[in-house]
Amino acid sequence: MNKFLTLFFFGILFTLSAYSQNYDHILNYNLNTTSTYGVKIKTNLPFEPDGGMPTITIKGYNYGTADPISLTLIYYVWRGTPGDPNTYYFSNPIVSSSGAYTPPIYLSNEGGKVVIFIDDRSYFQRLTVSAFGQGDNETLSWFQGWTAADEPLGSTYTVGVPYRNRFAGEVYMPGNSLWKTDGVGIGTGDLRGYKLAVNGKIRAQEIKVEASPWPDYVFAKDYQLPTLQETEKHIKDKGHLPGIPSAAEVKANGIDLGEMNAKLLQKIEELTLHLIEKDTALKLQKETLDEQQLQLKKLQEQINSIVQKLK
């Protein structure tokens, strides 16, 4: 009988101990209008080191945007100088959202207590706040008496809390889109070995493509420049420029932007060399023609002189 009572006592103690670490629905909040400042959650968590590492969850309904609220917030208060409260700070605060609501979140020290501020002026917002904590100095009073109000922050020490979410494996999204660890598909789930596969149009202000080798080799002295006759024959036989894919190949396989830009530049450089060659030939022809014209003029002058003497 005594053994049974002992086990029963320890069972009750264990249950109460476990329950004391989980604080459900510490605060329920709703505002049946549009807020002026946001939601200021005033906790009784002390702003001091070794005050636990609480995990705070905020769940609810953001009616103004028709979004579910599901936020998880963590932080730790640490000291810059031991014993100097003026050097205490929030260490590694992080918030994660598993809903569709991601407002700016701030942590603040007001009167030695931690304040959570949701910087969003939403319409008809309602939420509930729960927490889990297991610090060395934790007391039940820290998780009681929390309040929330539509008020501005009034602290000289406030930090913004960055969002962090991580996913693993495959994440499927609407529109037949896929996000995997080895690539992203937009409008398609078939990446075909690419890091980014898009089924549709892409608009961007700038795209940088790294391409190598770049066709400066065309200007090397040992480069075998195709003759225009060779190029003409290839066009007649194949229907496209040498080294450039045909329309059928592009339709079946697409093009590599970096590779295609290099090929097109190669053709421009080859054309430039042909133009330089033709320009040089034309200059030589002009010089020859000018010389012949000069000789003809001199010959005509001699003929005219002879004719005058014969008269």
mmCIF file with all atom_site columns, C-alpha atoms in Angstrom, residues 4 58 68 74 81 94 103 105-106 119 145 175 188 190 204 227 230 244 274 279 295 308:
data_model
loop_
_atom_site.group_PDB
_atom_site.id
_atom_site.type_symbol
_atom_site.label_atom_id
_atom_site.label_alt_id
_atom_site.label_comp_id
_atom_site.label_asym_id
_atom_site.label_entity_id
_atom_site.label_seq_id
_atom_site.pdbx_PDB_ins_code
_atom_site.Cartn_x
_atom_site.Cartn_y
_atom_site.Cartn_z
_atom_site.occupancy
_atom_site.B_iso_or_equiv
_atom_site.pdbx_formal_charge
_atom_site.auth_seq_id
_atom_site.auth_comp_id
_atom_site.auth_asym_id
_atom_site.auth_atom_id
_atom_site.pdbx_PDB_model_num
ATOM 1  C CA . PHE A 1 4   ? 1.415  2.294  -4.314   1.00 0.00 ? 4   PHE A CA 1
ATOM 2  C CA . ILE A 1 58  ? 1.031  32.881 -31.445  1.00 0.00 ? 58  ILE A CA 1
ATOM 3  C CA . PRO A 1 68  ? -4.132 31.960 -40.554  1.00 0.00 ? 68  PRO A CA 1
ATOM 4  C CA . ILE A 1 74  ? 12.406 32.109 -29.618  1.00 0.00 ? 74  ILE A CA 1
ATOM 5  C CA . THR A 1 81  ? 29.104 42.851 -19.035  1.00 0.00 ? 81  THR A CA 1
ATOM 6  C CA . ILE A 1 94  ? 14.131 34.109 -34.434  1.00 0.00 ? 94  ILE A CA 1
ATOM 7  C CA . PRO A 1 103 ? 4.246  40.677 -40.059  1.00 0.00 ? 103 PRO A CA 1
ATOM 8  C CA . ILE A 1 105 ? 7.982  41.301 -35.156  1.00 0.00 ? 105 ILE A CA 1
ATOM 9  C CA . TYR A 1 106 ? 9.933  43.221 -32.530  1.00 0.00 ? 106 TYR A CA 1
ATOM 10 C CA . ASP A 1 119 ? 3.839  45.686 -36.252  1.00 0.00 ? 119 ASP A CA 1
ATOM 11 C CA . GLY A 1 145 ? -0.939 37.988 -16.206  1.00 0.00 ? 145 GLY A CA 1
ATOM 12 C CA . GLY A 1 175 ? 0.709  25.680 -60.367  1.00 0.00 ? 175 GLY A CA 1
ATOM 13 C CA . THR A 1 188 ? 6.758  22.180 -64.014  1.00 0.00 ? 188 THR A CA 1
ATOM 14 C CA . ASP A 1 190 ? 10.329 17.989 -64.432  1.00 0.00 ? 190 ASP A CA 1
ATOM 15 C CA . ALA A 1 204 ? 14.034 40.243 -65.419  1.00 0.00 ? 204 ALA A CA 1
ATOM 16 C CA . THR A 1 227 ? 36.238 31.212 -96.434  1.00 0.00 ? 227 THR A CA 1
ATOM 17 C CA . GLU A 1 230 ? 32.910 27.415 -97.534  1.00 0.00 ? 230 GLU A CA 1
ATOM 18 C CA . ILE A 1 244 ? 24.849 27.236 -85.268  1.00 0.00 ? 244 ILE A CA 1
ATOM 19 C CA . HIS A 1 274 ? 36.109 39.174 -93.727  1.00 0.00 ? 274 HIS A CA 1
ATOM 20 C CA . ASP A 1 279 ? 38.149 46.647 -97.030  1.00 0.00 ? 279 ASP A CA 1
ATOM 21 C CA . GLN A 1 295 ? 49.122 57.426 -115.706 1.00 0.00 ? 295 GLN A CA 1
ATOM 22 C CA . GLN A 1 308 ? 49.841 70.330 -131.092 1.00 0.00 ? 308 GLN A CA 1
#
